[in-house]
Amino acid sequence: MASHYEAPIREPLVTGEKSYHDVTVDIAAPVEGRANKLWWIAFSIALVAFLWGIGCIIYTVSTGIGVWGLNKTIGWAWDITNFVWWVGIGHAGTLISAVLLLFRQKWRMAVNRSAEAMTIFSVVQAGLFPIIHMGRPWLAYWVLPIPNQFGSLWVNFNSPLLWDVFAISTYLSVSLVFWWTGLLPDFAMLRDRAVKPFQKKIYSLLSFGWTGRAKDWQRFEEVSLVLAGLATPLVLSVHTIVSFDFATSVVAGWHSTIYPPYFVAGAIFSGFAMVLTLLIIMRKVSNLEAYITRVHIEYMNKVILLTGGVVSVAYITEFFIAWYSGTNYEDYTYLSIGAATGPYWWAFWALIICNFIVPQTLWVKKLRRNFTWSFIVSIIINIGMWFERFDIIVINLSKGHLPSSWSMFSPTFVDVGIYLGTIGFFFVLFLLYARTFPVIAQAEIKTILKSSGERYKRMRDVEGKSIAGAAADPRTSNYSGTNTNSSDQATK
Amino acid sequence: MKVFGKIGMVLGVAAIVASCHDKRSPNYQFMPDMYEPISYETYQESSAFRNGISAQLPVEGTVARGHIPYEYPNTLEGYAAAKENLTNPTPAEEITDEYLNEGKQLYGIYCAVCHGDKGDGQGILVEREKLLGIPSYDDAGRAITAGSIYHVIRYGLNAMGSYANQVNEEERWKVTEYVLTLKQDLESK
């Protein structure tokens, strides 16, 4: 087609002989079908973990923070580690949906919906920790500047913990709106396909009466772009603010100006790893291999490689500056000889191996295009990024300025239980999402089907044919197309 | 219109919730973490003590730091001895107008209600005939001195009760000095 030029070098983003109808059917299938046994098993395990976590949370709040392994020296440990970890995971979702939209990355379309869902669900998990790690969580509403009867007593706006409140709540609400806006056409698709009255009603409510008029689409695109423009600085600022919790302190190892960009890079690093973990499974169990292809995995691995490189440089910088500063106190920070050989040597080396060494294997093309290896690396990165936060928090606190206050930290079962509970809660939400929401933005996929679909690329680039009308469903179209196989494919 | 209905509903619910507060009993509290004291408050009831109050009497004969026991007994002999021998221990140069003014304030609070602002025994309670028989300070038969005034404030006399628990030693001497000025004023008329 003369009017369209796409470089032949680009790999197809949708494989197989997919028509528009096939896209719809494939994406609606998990929602319209019944859950299989595997789903129920996974859901049950997640639910049990979630309930156990709720039990641990209730136990903590009703008994007191002392049931955790914290002590007077180390007042933050698993709670804030998990908070930062979950917030970090959430960042890839917005990066994929917003930053990649600004950069016009078409490959984002197959992964953005799930990535955003992952954002929402992980920010929900993260949001639990600032509440439950409070000594008196029932007074948590005091963090909000509400006029009151204490002579209108307000919060101090100088604390990064307060900025966290604003950052996380803004981040969650903007992400939710962005996600939901994108869902409207897809919910409308499910609404229009629903045959059972109950489902019809539910998806009618969820789709807000989307009719897909030209004017709606025009505004939809504008809103998406504006929200992407807003969400991008948000992504950068939210984890920056989270990093300020540490960077603005006077604790050796925390007080570091590199933290804001380094935390953001780490967030994207761990977030992409989590997206990979989820999508490598999802493409299999939801039969979405044609949409989440090897090239998607490779692109995500490249982003991981980039951000992993950024955090590695940051580690080296921290290590260098700790030495270069000449400050004795920097001898024990989380990236120093003291940490590598001290009582938390295992946490230090877990960080180095998981974040610094293993992801470097992705430079090898064969490995970064390998699903199994990508999956393994993605899990290793998530473990490594957990250790990064643990190291930053616990190692730096454990050996502070006064040797008489040096201490060790060991978690109790409640620390672990709450963490497992949030993982369970995350998967409860994600598994429910995977069964009820269109996990791929079908409306967006349909916009790239003809430019980046394997079939159309072949027709255009190899066979040199016109693709006009070729995406129509042969069952409803009187177009006698260029490809005789398409009817077999679509009616299967 | 719909909006007004909704606002009305919210206000209605708020009014109902607010009306749950009974004015005859203390209001509901949200998470009263540190509202009730763990330590004993001075006038608190407490089952820890036999008489049920946390304010216990000190042991007889003990002397608290900063306090000097009053040596004249609460008897007629003690009264006579105090009248004869007791004087204000405050150095004369410290008995200034300010000192007397403080005495006047204390006198106005504790004494004037019966003894009258001028010390002539015509306090408001006497004027209203609530009680009778308050003598004037210039009563020649009594011939009050600094020692006797102090002694009477300390222990009381006849119908008058002790004011020792209202005014401390320093304040008693201030009142005493002021009463002496009132006596002088009355006698000079």
XYZ file of C-alpha atoms in Angstrom:
681
model
C 0.000 0.000 0.000
C 1.559 3.188 -1.134
C 0.014 5.374 1.525
C 1.517 3.384 4.318
C 5.142 2.873 4.963
C 6.384 0.695 7.733
C 9.964 -0.433 7.802
C 10.203 -4.113 6.925
C 12.808 -4.440 9.640
C 10.155 -4.199 12.317
C 8.977 -7.487 13.686
C 5.215 -8.096 13.685
C 3.462 -7.322 16.967
C 0.469 -9.549 16.295
C 1.275 -12.977 14.991
C -0.996 -15.358 13.147
C -3.800 -14.786 10.712
C -5.761 -12.438 12.946
C -8.714 -10.401 11.792
C -10.430 -7.725 13.877
C -12.982 -10.280 14.900
C -10.299 -12.720 15.981
C -8.821 -10.065 18.230
C -12.203 -9.544 19.851
C -12.816 -13.244 20.278
C -9.372 -13.961 21.670
C -9.528 -11.180 24.203
C -13.119 -11.820 25.234
C -12.566 -15.574 25.570
C -11.119 -15.580 29.120
C -13.907 -13.292 30.282
C -16.716 -15.192 28.622
C -15.447 -18.663 29.392
C -15.470 -20.426 32.714
C -12.494 -20.551 35.037
C -10.567 -23.788 34.853
C -9.250 -25.828 37.713
C -5.830 -24.250 37.531
C -7.339 -20.816 38.053
C -9.290 -21.992 41.053
C -6.199 -23.567 42.584
C -4.173 -20.406 42.070
C -7.011 -18.275 43.347
C -7.460 -20.429 46.441
C -3.784 -20.261 47.304
C -3.781 -16.494 46.825
C -6.948 -16.142 48.875
C -5.545 -18.197 51.742
C -2.383 -16.100 51.730
C -4.521 -12.961 51.671
C -6.659 -14.107 54.587
C -3.569 -15.073 56.533
C -2.191 -11.612 55.843
C -5.419 -10.028 57.071
C -5.101 -12.101 60.233
C -1.551 -10.845 60.726
C -2.628 -7.265 60.103
C -5.463 -7.513 62.607
C -3.078 -9.091 65.100
C -0.579 -6.266 64.582
C -3.077 -3.455 64.841
C -4.923 -4.901 67.811
C -1.830 -6.033 69.738
C 0.759 -3.472 68.714
C 3.740 -2.977 66.454
C 5.848 -4.884 68.974
C 4.680 -8.133 67.386
C 7.002 -7.234 64.516
C 10.732 -7.706 64.648
C 11.481 -3.986 64.848
C 13.633 -2.601 67.620
C 14.640 0.817 68.847
C 17.503 1.098 66.396
C 15.748 -0.381 63.398
C 12.329 1.218 63.400
C 11.723 0.521 59.742
C 12.334 -2.850 58.208
C 9.952 -5.167 56.373
C 7.102 -2.696 56.484
C 8.806 0.049 54.524
C 10.833 -2.453 52.499
C 7.619 -3.977 51.254
C 6.036 -0.566 50.787
C 8.841 0.655 48.572
C 8.960 -2.688 46.793
C 5.277 -2.608 45.937
C 5.327 1.039 44.918
C 8.295 0.251 42.705
C 6.496 -2.615 41.062
C 3.587 -0.344 40.357
C 5.744 2.035 38.401
C 6.213 -0.117 35.333
C 2.489 -0.052 34.652
C 2.371 3.689 34.308
C 5.646 3.725 32.461
C 4.273 1.300 29.906
C 0.961 3.057 29.521
C 2.152 6.656 29.717
C 5.815 7.031 28.829
C 5.663 4.491 26.027
C 2.533 6.200 24.725
C 4.409 9.479 24.561
C 7.178 7.694 22.691
C 4.619 6.100 20.362
C 5.722 2.595 21.166
C 3.182 0.327 19.536
C 4.333 -2.736 21.383
C 2.952 -1.259 24.584
C -0.600 -1.936 23.401
C -0.538 -5.617 24.195
C 0.904 -5.145 27.642
C -0.407 -1.836 28.902
C -3.722 -3.056 30.285
C -2.185 -5.725 32.460
C 0.681 -3.472 33.400
C -1.747 -0.830 34.575
C -3.781 -3.400 36.454
C -0.545 -4.465 38.061
C 0.100 -0.828 38.978
C -3.284 -0.412 40.590
C -3.093 -3.658 42.498
C 0.453 -3.176 43.686
C -0.165 0.419 44.755
C -3.089 -0.930 46.778
C -0.668 -3.326 48.485
C 1.829 -0.537 48.992
C -0.890 1.677 50.430
C -1.531 -0.826 53.187
C 1.926 -0.498 54.699
C 1.928 3.226 55.571
C -1.297 2.567 57.484
C -0.483 -0.654 59.269
C 3.036 0.311 60.259
C 1.563 3.189 62.266
C 1.423 2.791 66.000
C -2.055 4.263 66.052
C -3.491 3.674 62.590
C -6.959 4.768 63.661
C -5.586 8.309 63.746
C -4.219 8.026 60.222
C -6.691 10.654 59.083
C -4.584 13.192 60.972
C -2.130 13.160 58.083
C -4.724 14.998 56.028
C -4.895 18.776 56.359
C -8.533 18.910 57.400
C -9.915 21.878 59.400
C -10.640 20.557 62.870
C -11.506 21.345 66.476
C -7.895 21.379 67.693
C -7.775 25.057 66.782
C -7.452 23.880 63.174
C -4.267 21.948 63.866
C -2.556 21.092 60.582
C 0.123 18.805 59.342
C 3.716 19.855 58.812
C 4.312 19.961 55.096
C 8.047 19.449 55.538
C 7.921 15.688 55.982
C 8.473 13.367 53.020
C 6.119 10.965 54.741
C 3.366 13.497 54.179
C 4.481 13.921 50.587
C 4.145 10.158 50.360
C 0.502 10.480 51.321
C -0.119 12.940 48.526
C 2.091 11.101 46.052
C 0.608 7.662 46.585
C -2.999 8.798 46.714
C -2.580 10.947 43.607
C -0.734 8.180 41.862
C -3.422 5.642 42.632
C -6.271 7.895 41.575
C -4.643 9.080 38.349
C -3.630 5.532 37.440
C -7.137 4.331 38.147
C -8.718 6.980 35.960
C -6.207 6.402 33.190
C -6.786 2.665 33.329
C -10.523 2.959 33.431
C -10.668 5.429 30.554
C -8.771 2.955 28.444
C -11.135 0.208 29.511
C -14.278 1.940 28.290
C -14.173 0.748 24.651
C -13.205 -2.739 25.788
C -15.972 -2.946 28.345
C -18.321 -1.763 25.620
C -17.077 -4.627 23.475
C -17.824 -7.098 26.258
C -21.194 -5.463 26.844
C -22.094 -5.821 23.206
C -21.052 -9.454 23.156
C -22.719 -10.436 26.426
C -25.714 -12.718 26.060
C -26.624 -13.220 29.695
C -28.637 -10.319 31.149
C -26.522 -10.081 34.302
C -23.251 -9.795 32.409
C -24.885 -7.351 30.027
C -25.967 -5.193 32.937
C -22.556 -5.299 34.622
C -20.615 -4.392 31.494
C -23.178 -1.727 30.601
C -22.467 -0.089 33.936
C -18.706 -0.497 33.613
C -18.546 0.877 30.060
C -20.352 4.129 30.945
C -22.437 4.007 27.771
C -19.517 4.038 25.354
C -20.792 4.106 21.775
C -17.573 4.705 19.889
C -18.551 7.730 17.885
C -15.869 9.617 16.000
C -16.125 12.516 18.420
C -15.800 10.120 21.379
C -12.689 8.593 19.894
C -11.175 11.941 19.172
C -11.655 13.042 22.753
C -10.580 9.642 24.018
C -7.270 9.989 22.252
C -6.764 13.498 23.571
C -7.590 12.474 27.115
C -5.238 9.523 26.868
C -2.450 11.734 25.656
C -3.060 14.358 28.334
C -3.249 11.721 31.038
C -0.084 10.130 29.703
C 1.554 13.544 29.845
C 0.403 13.940 33.435
C 1.231 10.410 34.478
C 4.806 10.581 33.234
C 5.991 13.269 35.673
C 3.881 11.519 38.271
C 5.778 8.266 37.807
C 9.056 10.074 38.186
C 7.914 12.154 41.149
C 6.138 9.457 43.128
C 9.127 7.225 43.534
C 11.290 10.278 43.951
C 9.155 11.233 46.911
C 9.382 7.692 48.215
C 13.159 7.981 47.916
C 13.032 11.268 49.858
C 11.908 9.269 52.887
C 15.521 8.182 53.034
C 17.457 10.773 51.071
C 16.316 13.712 53.215
C 17.443 12.016 56.430
C 20.843 12.305 58.078
C 21.392 8.560 58.277
C 24.673 7.524 56.681
C 23.832 5.601 53.528
C 20.419 7.212 53.280
C 21.537 10.793 52.885
C 22.376 10.586 49.228
C 21.407 12.828 46.350
C 21.482 9.964 43.890
C 18.389 8.392 45.415
C 15.600 10.043 43.402
C 16.678 8.932 39.911
C 18.145 5.727 41.236
C 14.935 4.746 43.008
C 12.901 5.548 39.905
C 15.201 3.432 37.764
C 14.944 0.647 40.314
C 11.175 0.983 40.293
C 10.998 0.588 36.541
C 13.495 -2.240 36.755
C 11.456 -4.188 39.285
C 8.140 -3.192 37.734
C 9.102 -4.511 34.323
C 10.331 -7.672 35.953
C 6.934 -8.127 37.558
C 5.150 -7.400 34.275
C 7.291 -10.083 32.670
C 6.541 -12.571 35.434
C 2.829 -12.012 35.023
C 2.638 -11.774 31.253
C 4.778 -14.806 30.507
C 2.244 -16.826 32.468
C -0.749 -14.914 31.191
C 0.075 -15.305 27.502
C 0.076 -19.053 28.052
C -2.954 -19.547 30.295
C -5.148 -17.007 28.507
C -4.022 -18.097 25.026
C -2.685 -14.676 24.144
C 0.539 -15.865 22.540
C -0.388 -14.081 19.332
C -0.496 -10.717 21.101
C 2.183 -10.990 23.755
C 4.883 -12.282 21.534
C 8.543 -13.019 21.853
C 9.305 -9.538 20.607
C 7.293 -8.004 23.444
C 9.278 -10.034 25.926
C 12.470 -8.944 24.242
C 11.517 -5.272 24.343
C 10.689 -5.504 28.006
C 13.962 -7.274 28.634
C 15.718 -4.429 26.912
C 14.062 -1.928 29.234
C 15.098 -4.131 32.135
C 18.611 -4.170 30.801
C 18.621 -0.392 30.549
C 17.176 0.298 33.981
C 19.212 -2.530 35.456
C 22.247 -0.784 34.018
C 21.158 2.483 35.599
C 20.802 0.902 39.023
C 24.112 -0.884 38.588
C 25.790 2.421 37.836
C 24.067 3.825 40.900
C 25.437 0.976 43.027
C 28.918 1.659 41.781
C 28.445 5.363 42.388
C 27.244 4.764 45.929
C 30.139 2.441 46.558
C 32.583 4.931 45.107
C 31.175 7.935 46.917
C 31.135 6.053 50.210
C 34.868 5.611 49.814
C 35.538 8.977 48.160
C 33.702 10.959 50.847
C 36.273 9.930 53.428
C 33.539 9.761 56.033
C 34.060 6.939 58.483
C 30.341 6.469 58.865
C 30.057 5.557 55.183
C 32.136 2.457 55.876
C 29.029 0.594 56.975
C 26.480 1.762 54.437
C 24.594 -0.766 52.355
C 27.105 -0.555 49.522
C 30.449 -0.655 51.210
C 33.111 -3.100 52.265
C 31.521 -3.116 55.705
C 28.222 -4.284 54.270
C 29.818 -6.873 52.017
C 31.671 -8.461 54.899
C 29.454 -7.538 57.839
C 26.584 -9.411 59.448
C 24.320 -8.665 56.475
C 26.784 -9.938 53.921
C 24.176 -12.320 52.523
C 21.734 -9.461 51.858
C 24.503 -7.475 50.184
C 25.491 -10.347 47.915
C 21.871 -11.239 47.175
C 21.497 -7.685 45.889
C 24.662 -7.836 43.817
C 23.880 -11.210 42.292
C 20.182 -10.626 41.616
C 20.340 -7.057 40.342
C 23.843 -6.638 39.064
C 24.995 -9.966 37.696
C 22.002 -12.036 36.590
C 20.219 -9.330 34.529
C 23.428 -8.767 32.563
C 22.771 -12.128 30.889
C 20.053 -10.341 28.941
C 22.719 -8.802 26.752
C 22.735 -12.187 25.050
C 20.007 -12.044 22.426
C 19.193 -15.696 22.718
C 18.577 -15.381 26.444
C 16.483 -12.254 26.319
C 14.271 -13.842 23.669
C 13.886 -16.959 25.748
C 10.646 -17.147 27.700
C 11.901 -19.479 30.399
C 15.060 -17.517 31.050
C 13.130 -14.219 30.998
C 10.741 -15.646 33.529
C 13.550 -16.812 35.799
C 15.387 -13.511 35.501
C 12.213 -11.544 36.191
C 11.679 -13.429 39.436
C 15.330 -13.052 40.404
C 15.064 -9.306 39.796
C 12.012 -9.051 42.011
C 13.889 -10.858 44.750
C 16.919 -8.662 44.146
C 14.908 -5.465 44.245
C 13.336 -6.564 47.498
C 16.835 -7.039 48.853
C 17.873 -3.654 47.547
C 15.185 -1.975 49.655
C 15.920 -4.249 52.596
C 19.614 -3.433 52.379
C 19.019 0.291 52.084
C 16.723 0.319 55.064
C 18.073 -2.293 57.435
C 21.819 -2.287 56.799
C 22.002 1.491 56.960
C 19.970 1.588 60.157
C 21.724 -1.305 61.820
C 25.086 0.471 62.052
C 24.410 4.132 62.669
C 26.570 6.868 64.095
C 26.691 5.471 67.641
C 28.175 1.997 68.079
C 26.212 1.663 71.327
C 23.032 1.690 69.232
C 24.160 -0.911 66.717
C 21.638 -3.650 66.348
C 20.448 -6.514 64.182
C 17.015 -7.115 62.784
C 15.198 -10.370 62.415
C 11.590 -10.500 61.265
C 8.834 -12.286 63.145
C 6.207 -14.459 61.529
C 3.908 -11.422 61.501
C 6.336 -9.424 59.349
C 6.532 -12.319 56.935
C 2.811 -13.055 57.157
C 1.801 -9.535 56.192
C 4.187 -9.584 53.258
C 2.817 -12.922 52.087
C -0.654 -11.528 52.654
C -0.021 -8.621 50.311
C 1.339 -10.989 47.687
C -1.808 -13.054 48.141
C -4.022 -9.979 47.934
C -2.207 -8.854 44.806
C -2.808 -12.180 43.110
C -6.410 -12.339 44.314
C -6.996 -9.022 42.585
C -4.956 -9.913 39.537
C -6.605 -13.307 39.083
C -10.057 -11.782 39.425
C -9.024 -9.102 36.956
C -7.786 -11.690 34.476
C -11.175 -13.395 34.523
C -13.402 -10.326 34.307
C -11.526 -7.582 32.512
C -10.321 -7.494 28.920
C -6.647 -8.082 29.663
C -5.470 -6.618 26.379
C -6.634 -3.279 25.057
C -8.397 -4.723 22.032
C -9.340 -1.296 20.711
C -5.674 -0.377 20.617
C -4.548 -3.701 19.180
C -7.011 -3.182 16.350
C -5.323 0.092 15.475
C -1.980 -1.631 14.915
C -3.310 -4.846 13.462
C -2.911 -3.724 9.875
C 0.349 -1.909 10.341
C 2.061 -4.404 12.620
C 0.109 -7.630 12.253
C 2.147 -10.517 10.900
C -0.351 -11.353 8.198
C -0.603 -7.818 6.915
C 3.090 -7.209 7.062
C 3.541 -10.293 4.929
C 0.863 -9.229 2.491
C 2.289 -5.760 2.232
C 6.004 -6.262 2.541
C 6.535 -9.700 0.991
C 3.617 -10.240 -1.339
C 3.219 -6.566 -2.177
C -0.574 -6.796 -2.074
C -3.146 -4.246 -0.994
C -4.527 -4.898 2.459
C -7.694 -2.876 1.964
C -10.591 -4.737 3.554
C -8.384 -7.638 4.530
C -9.090 -7.355 8.238
C -12.798 -7.954 7.835
C -14.308 -11.137 9.146
C -14.913 -13.333 6.127
C -18.156 -14.614 7.627
C -19.771 -11.211 7.454
C -17.847 -9.652 4.626
C -18.518 -10.095 0.943
C -14.941 -9.144 0.279
C -13.257 -11.943 -1.598
C -9.871 -11.362 -0.154
C -6.338 -11.906 -1.002
C -5.875 -14.645 1.512
C -7.968 -17.752 1.143
C -6.767 -19.143 4.449
C -8.332 -16.378 6.447
C -11.802 -17.919 6.393
C -10.466 -21.136 7.891
C -8.683 -19.193 10.582
C -11.521 -16.944 11.573
C -14.255 -19.558 11.759
C -12.287 -21.956 13.888
C -33.450 20.079 43.376
C -31.937 16.632 43.580
C -28.781 18.139 45.040
C -30.741 19.872 47.777
C -32.389 16.589 48.616
C -29.020 14.914 48.973
C -27.578 17.746 51.067
C -30.680 17.615 53.232
C -30.225 13.899 53.680
C -26.601 14.307 54.767
C -27.545 17.081 57.190
C -30.417 14.962 58.482
C -28.117 12.025 59.157
C -25.632 14.369 60.833
C -28.416 15.784 63.005
C -29.564 12.307 64.021
C -26.024 11.246 64.867
C -25.437 14.469 66.812
C -28.666 13.983 68.749
C -27.308 10.710 70.109
C -25.276 12.793 72.562
C -27.090 12.898 75.914
C -26.324 16.175 77.675
C -26.790 14.531 81.087
C -23.888 12.176 80.516
C -20.426 12.627 79.007
C -20.280 12.482 75.230
C -19.027 9.591 73.115
C -15.278 9.426 72.584
C -13.323 8.221 69.555
C -10.415 6.022 70.619
C -9.734 7.548 74.069
C -6.103 6.421 74.074
C -4.750 8.762 76.746
C -7.930 10.283 78.116
C -8.034 8.364 81.395
C -4.945 8.771 83.583
C -2.850 5.737 84.438
C -1.250 7.614 87.343
C -3.319 8.885 90.305
C -4.844 12.270 89.864
C -4.933 14.338 93.102
C -8.632 14.190 93.851
C -9.330 10.934 92.027
C -11.291 8.137 93.598
C -9.189 5.066 93.983
C -9.874 1.616 95.306
C -6.189 1.301 96.165
C -6.775 3.190 99.448
C -9.016 2.295 102.362
C -10.943 5.563 102.260
C -11.318 5.414 98.489
C -9.493 8.610 97.555
C -6.009 9.038 96.191
C -5.326 12.164 98.328
C -3.932 10.555 101.502
C -2.996 12.415 104.742
C 0.697 12.782 105.606
C 2.035 11.114 108.722
C 1.751 13.215 111.894
C 4.940 15.034 112.839
C 6.538 15.020 109.414
C 7.866 18.275 108.047
C 7.801 18.970 104.335
C 10.704 20.796 102.761
C 10.088 24.551 102.670
C 7.558 24.496 105.521
C 8.048 25.520 109.142
C 5.698 24.025 111.725
C 3.611 26.548 113.708
C 4.642 26.181 117.317
C 1.778 27.867 119.151
C -0.931 25.377 120.151
C -4.609 25.875 119.367
C -5.514 26.810 122.931
C -6.306 29.982 124.830
C -2.773 29.884 126.216
C -1.396 29.509 122.749
C -3.519 32.453 121.600
C -2.255 34.583 124.455
C 1.349 33.581 123.818
C 1.069 34.307 120.087
C -0.576 37.663 120.817
C 2.297 38.514 123.102
C 5.341 37.145 121.280
C 4.620 36.368 117.638
C 5.692 38.884 115.017
C 5.985 38.900 111.266
C 9.285 37.202 110.324
C 9.360 39.143 107.054
C 12.107 41.805 107.147
C 10.637 45.262 107.538
C 12.088 46.530 104.249
C 10.147 43.876 102.352
C 6.821 45.084 103.694
C 6.173 47.493 100.877
C 3.031 48.907 99.272
C 3.073 45.976 96.904
C 3.222 43.569 99.847
C 0.240 45.285 101.455
C -1.604 45.386 98.166
C -1.296 41.606 97.872
C -2.597 41.401 101.434
C -5.511 43.551 100.361
C -6.309 41.240 97.475
C -6.242 38.196 99.742
C -8.285 40.013 102.362
C -10.866 40.855 99.711
C -11.120 37.220 98.698
C -11.164 35.454 102.061
C -12.039 37.962 104.818
C -14.121 40.847 103.527
C -17.216 38.731 103.027
C -17.751 38.806 106.832
C -15.348 41.408 108.223
C -16.194 44.052 105.618
C -13.886 45.906 103.239
C -12.915 48.336 105.998
C -12.602 45.685 108.690
C -15.480 47.198 110.609
C -17.371 43.892 110.854
C -19.899 44.973 108.230
C -19.317 42.369 105.516
C -21.972 41.567 102.947
C -23.123 38.528 104.908
C -23.632 40.726 107.976
C -25.520 43.338 105.960
C -27.805 40.617 104.680
C -28.169 39.292 108.228
C -26.887 35.840 107.335
C -24.773 35.939 110.432
C -24.171 38.349 113.287
C -21.552 39.197 115.866
C -18.580 40.113 113.722
C -16.400 42.456 115.728
C -14.653 45.485 114.313
C -10.839 45.493 114.244
C -10.688 48.602 116.390
C -12.571 46.792 119.174
C -10.606 48.033 122.160
C -11.466 44.937 124.250
C -9.778 42.700 121.757
C -6.733 44.837 121.054
C -5.542 42.596 118.227
C -1.849 42.360 117.440
C 0.013 40.900 114.478
C 0.542 37.699 116.475
C -3.115 37.291 117.402
C -4.306 38.005 113.855
C -1.945 35.415 112.476
C -2.924 32.915 115.136
C -6.636 33.369 114.431
C -6.170 32.979 110.671
C -4.129 29.864 111.354
C -6.524 28.174 113.785
C -9.792 30.150 113.768
C -11.480 31.457 116.887
C -14.957 30.759 118.240
C -17.338 31.009 115.251
C -14.503 31.616 112.772
C -12.895 28.561 111.153
C -9.274 28.015 110.257
C -8.038 29.532 106.988
C -4.793 27.588 107.066
C -5.779 25.491 104.054
C -6.747 28.524 101.949
C -3.799 30.811 102.566
C -0.212 29.723 103.151
C 2.173 31.127 105.704
C 3.428 33.988 103.554
C -0.097 34.946 102.537
C -1.264 34.860 106.158
C 1.378 37.429 107.063
C 0.356 39.591 104.126
C -3.259 39.522 105.279
C -2.100 40.209 108.835
C -0.167 43.287 107.781
C -3.128 44.541 105.788
C -5.495 43.958 108.704
C -3.187 46.066 110.888
C -3.456 48.943 108.390
C -7.254 48.584 108.458
C -7.160 48.691 112.282
C -5.081 51.854 112.125
C -7.514 53.466 109.681
C -10.465 52.600 111.908
C -8.768 53.933 115.041
C -7.660 57.168 113.419
C -11.247 58.140 112.538
